[in-house]
Amino acid sequence: MQENSIREVAVIGAGAMGSQIAMICALEGYHVILNDIEEESLSTAKDSLKGHMDRRIQKGKLTEYQVEEAFERLTFNTNLASINQVDLVIEAVVEKLDVKRELFSKIDEVTPDHTIIATNSSTIVSSKIADVVKHPDKVCNVHFFNPPLVMELVEVVKGPHTSEETAQTVFTFVERIKKVPVMLNKEISGFIANRILGKLMDEAVFLLENGYATHEEIDTVCTKALNHPIGPFALMDLTGIDVNYFVRMQRYQETGSEEDKPAKLIEEKVEKGDLGRKTGKGFYQYS
């Protein structure tokens, strides 16, 4: 399958990641179906995307015509059967392996044989999912970074089952939507960016838990001394503290190593429901 044969794209999961990935594709001329099991999630996604686009119009980054055309190419629905003609599916649901495996099986039932099915997972490698579909050679990871509308990089990850044609097709597609792809020629949990970032996050949490500094001070050090655009605790609030928790739990289940378990501090935040920006409170308070 060549990249120029990709006409129709489906994104499954209407959270912040999925909805913005769908918008990126629509802005670059692709017909996109944004699918979610919850009508409310789709409504929220639509309102959020309109807000993002309005700000870009106000800043002169996009015209009203460009945004109107993009929304005309973007369909919101809860019916998974509607993706039965798409050429590429990007899954962007919760970081839980059993959920992804069940979803991939359902996607496989309704899509054509040529369809590439990619997971946006930041941690779960596609070889843990590919066995549930008829054509595992058409499965890979395509990992966008949060927020997708802003972040340029996308990691394309080949599993041992992924064909060279599939990997190259997705790589070229990422270029066509004006992102910067990096190809990983073999799988590793966490890929490149999150493996490096994870080490920084672990050290930041260790310093906070052991009373060396406050989360505000640690974030300040990272932004002012290391020149990071955002500190690790502000970043966890942005991406969702529960995402950090699920990622660590997935890795712990894979390795059995106590070192890979979520930190107690993170676990407590999740138990309280203080998940960051989306709940109004995480390490910081939000209005």
PDB file of C-alpha atoms in Angstrom, residues 164-271:
ATOM      1  CA  GLU A 164       8.536  -2.500   5.548  1.00  0.00           C
ATOM      2  CA  GLU A 165       5.782  -1.224   3.254  1.00  0.00           C
ATOM      3  CA  THR A 166       3.494  -0.468   6.207  1.00  0.00           C
ATOM      4  CA  ALA A 167       6.239   1.345   8.114  1.00  0.00           C
ATOM      5  CA  GLN A 168       7.253   3.438   5.114  1.00  0.00           C
ATOM      6  CA  THR A 169       3.636   4.229   4.233  1.00  0.00           C
ATOM      7  CA  VAL A 170       2.979   5.537   7.754  1.00  0.00           C
ATOM      8  CA  PHE A 171       6.305   7.405   7.809  1.00  0.00           C
ATOM      9  CA  THR A 172       5.435   9.207   4.588  1.00  0.00           C
ATOM     10  CA  PHE A 173       1.894   9.886   5.804  1.00  0.00           C
ATOM     11  CA  VAL A 174       3.318  11.604   8.901  1.00  0.00           C
ATOM     12  CA  GLU A 175       5.419  13.813   6.634  1.00  0.00           C
ATOM     13  CA  ARG A 176       2.318  14.633   4.571  1.00  0.00           C
ATOM     14  CA  ILE A 177       0.509  15.932   7.664  1.00  0.00           C
ATOM     15  CA  LYS A 178       3.532  18.204   8.251  1.00  0.00           C
ATOM     16  CA  LYS A 179       4.957  16.414  11.260  1.00  0.00           C
ATOM     17  CA  VAL A 180       8.533  15.209  11.769  1.00  0.00           C
ATOM     18  CA  PRO A 181       8.679  11.395  11.852  1.00  0.00           C
ATOM     19  CA  VAL A 182      11.416   9.305  13.462  1.00  0.00           C
ATOM     20  CA  MET A 183      11.582   5.605  12.583  1.00  0.00           C
ATOM     21  CA  LEU A 184      12.348   3.021  15.256  1.00  0.00           C
ATOM     22  CA  ASN A 185      13.431  -0.128  13.447  1.00  0.00           C
ATOM     23  CA  LYS A 186      12.612  -2.361  16.409  1.00  0.00           C
ATOM     24  CA  GLU A 187      10.356  -2.187  19.438  1.00  0.00           C
ATOM     25  CA  ILE A 188      11.203  -1.097  22.940  1.00  0.00           C
ATOM     26  CA  SER A 189       8.677  -0.076  25.594  1.00  0.00           C
ATOM     27  CA  GLY A 190       8.480   3.707  25.892  1.00  0.00           C
ATOM     28  CA  PHE A 191      10.303   4.240  22.572  1.00  0.00           C
ATOM     29  CA  ILE A 192      12.881   7.055  22.584  1.00  0.00           C
ATOM     30  CA  ALA A 193      11.430  10.253  24.013  1.00  0.00           C
ATOM     31  CA  ASN A 194       9.473   8.711  26.871  1.00  0.00           C
ATOM     32  CA  ARG A 195      12.333   6.463  27.947  1.00  0.00           C
ATOM     33  CA  ILE A 196      14.541   9.525  28.332  1.00  0.00           C
ATOM     34  CA  LEU A 197      11.746  11.616  29.856  1.00  0.00           C
ATOM     35  CA  GLY A 198      10.819   8.766  32.214  1.00  0.00           C
ATOM     36  CA  LYS A 199      14.229   8.877  33.856  1.00  0.00           C
ATOM     37  CA  LEU A 200      13.815  12.606  34.476  1.00  0.00           C
ATOM     38  CA  MET A 201      10.288  12.081  35.849  1.00  0.00           C
ATOM     39  CA  ASP A 202      11.489   9.361  38.209  1.00  0.00           C
ATOM     40  CA  GLU A 203      14.212  11.586  39.610  1.00  0.00           C
ATOM     41  CA  ALA A 204      11.824  14.533  39.975  1.00  0.00           C
ATOM     42  CA  VAL A 205       9.327  12.409  41.931  1.00  0.00           C
ATOM     43  CA  PHE A 206      12.143  10.979  44.092  1.00  0.00           C
ATOM     44  CA  LEU A 207      13.340  14.497  44.986  1.00  0.00           C
ATOM     45  CA  LEU A 208       9.794  15.596  45.845  1.00  0.00           C
ATOM     46  CA  GLU A 209       8.866  12.500  47.860  1.00  0.00           C
ATOM     47  CA  ASN A 210      12.037  12.767  49.919  1.00  0.00           C
ATOM     48  CA  GLY A 211      11.589  16.450  50.699  1.00  0.00           C
ATOM     49  CA  TYR A 212      14.555  17.879  48.807  1.00  0.00           C
ATOM     50  CA  ALA A 213      12.416  20.557  47.131  1.00  0.00           C
ATOM     51  CA  THR A 214       8.828  21.407  46.239  1.00  0.00           C
ATOM     52  CA  HIS A 215       7.325  20.469  42.898  1.00  0.00           C
ATOM     53  CA  GLU A 216       7.311  24.172  41.956  1.00  0.00           C
ATOM     54  CA  GLU A 217      11.031  24.456  42.677  1.00  0.00           C
ATOM     55  CA  ILE A 218      11.872  21.310  40.736  1.00  0.00           C
ATOM     56  CA  ASP A 219       9.857  22.566  37.760  1.00  0.00           C
ATOM     57  CA  THR A 220      11.671  25.919  37.982  1.00  0.00           C
ATOM     58  CA  VAL A 221      15.062  24.190  37.907  1.00  0.00           C
ATOM     59  CA  CYS A 222      14.071  22.238  34.800  1.00  0.00           C
ATOM     60  CA  THR A 223      12.768  25.290  32.945  1.00  0.00           C
ATOM     61  CA  LYS A 224      15.425  27.800  34.027  1.00  0.00           C
ATOM     62  CA  ALA A 225      18.554  25.655  34.335  1.00  0.00           C
ATOM     63  CA  LEU A 226      17.861  22.893  31.799  1.00  0.00           C
ATOM     64  CA  ASN A 227      15.875  25.165  29.480  1.00  0.00           C
ATOM     65  CA  HIS A 228      12.956  22.731  29.232  1.00  0.00           C
ATOM     66  CA  PRO A 229       9.759  24.409  27.999  1.00  0.00           C
ATOM     67  CA  ILE A 230       7.789  22.878  30.875  1.00  0.00           C
ATOM     68  CA  GLY A 231       8.701  21.221  34.172  1.00  0.00           C
ATOM     69  CA  PRO A 232       8.054  17.512  34.852  1.00  0.00           C
ATOM     70  CA  PHE A 233       5.177  18.101  37.308  1.00  0.00           C
ATOM     71  CA  ALA A 234       3.457  20.652  35.078  1.00  0.00           C
ATOM     72  CA  LEU A 235       3.903  18.190  32.224  1.00  0.00           C
ATOM     73  CA  MET A 236       2.302  15.348  34.187  1.00  0.00           C
ATOM     74  CA  ASP A 237      -0.631  17.652  34.921  1.00  0.00           C
ATOM     75  CA  LEU A 238      -0.903  18.448  31.213  1.00  0.00           C
ATOM     76  CA  THR A 239      -0.789  14.861  29.941  1.00  0.00           C
ATOM     77  CA  GLY A 240      -2.746  13.388  32.879  1.00  0.00           C
ATOM     78  CA  ILE A 241      -1.298  11.878  36.038  1.00  0.00           C
ATOM     79  CA  ASP A 242      -3.391   8.780  35.381  1.00  0.00           C
ATOM     80  CA  VAL A 243      -1.542   8.313  32.077  1.00  0.00           C
ATOM     81  CA  ASN A 244       1.743   8.227  33.998  1.00  0.00           C
ATOM     82  CA  TYR A 245       0.201   5.704  36.390  1.00  0.00           C
ATOM     83  CA  PHE A 246      -1.118   3.402  33.638  1.00  0.00           C
ATOM     84  CA  VAL A 247       2.196   3.533  31.770  1.00  0.00           C
ATOM     85  CA  ARG A 248       4.135   2.505  34.872  1.00  0.00           C
ATOM     86  CA  MET A 249       1.631  -0.226  35.724  1.00  0.00           C
ATOM     87  CA  GLN A 250       1.913  -1.626  32.210  1.00  0.00           C
ATOM     88  CA  ARG A 251       5.697  -1.701  32.454  1.00  0.00           C
ATOM     89  CA  TYR A 252       5.542  -3.263  35.939  1.00  0.00           C
ATOM     90  CA  GLN A 253       3.233  -5.998  34.631  1.00  0.00           C
ATOM     91  CA  GLU A 254       5.724  -6.683  31.840  1.00  0.00           C
ATOM     92  CA  THR A 255       8.891  -6.758  33.952  1.00  0.00           C
ATOM     93  CA  GLY A 256       7.705  -7.683  37.451  1.00  0.00           C
ATOM     94  CA  SER A 257      10.354  -5.266  38.776  1.00  0.00           C
ATOM     95  CA  GLU A 258       9.373  -3.216  41.827  1.00  0.00           C
ATOM     96  CA  GLU A 259      11.383  -0.321  40.357  1.00  0.00           C
ATOM     97  CA  ASP A 260       8.874  -0.060  37.530  1.00  0.00           C
ATOM     98  CA  LYS A 261       5.824   0.325  39.778  1.00  0.00           C
ATOM     99  CA  PRO A 262       4.176   3.761  39.920  1.00  0.00           C
ATOM    100  CA  ALA A 263       5.519   5.971  42.693  1.00  0.00           C
ATOM    101  CA  LYS A 264       3.383   6.110  45.840  1.00  0.00           C
ATOM    102  CA  LEU A 265       2.863   9.833  45.277  1.00  0.00           C
ATOM    103  CA  ILE A 266       1.444   9.182  41.786  1.00  0.00           C
ATOM    104  CA  GLU A 267      -0.759   6.370  43.071  1.00  0.00           C
ATOM    105  CA  GLU A 268      -2.222   8.637  45.755  1.00  0.00           C
ATOM    106  CA  LYS A 269      -3.030  11.348  43.204  1.00  0.00           C
ATOM    107  CA  VAL A 270      -4.880   8.832  41.021  1.00  0.00           C
ATOM    108  CA  GLU A 271      -6.823   7.429  43.993  1.00  0.00           C
TER     109      GLU A 271
END
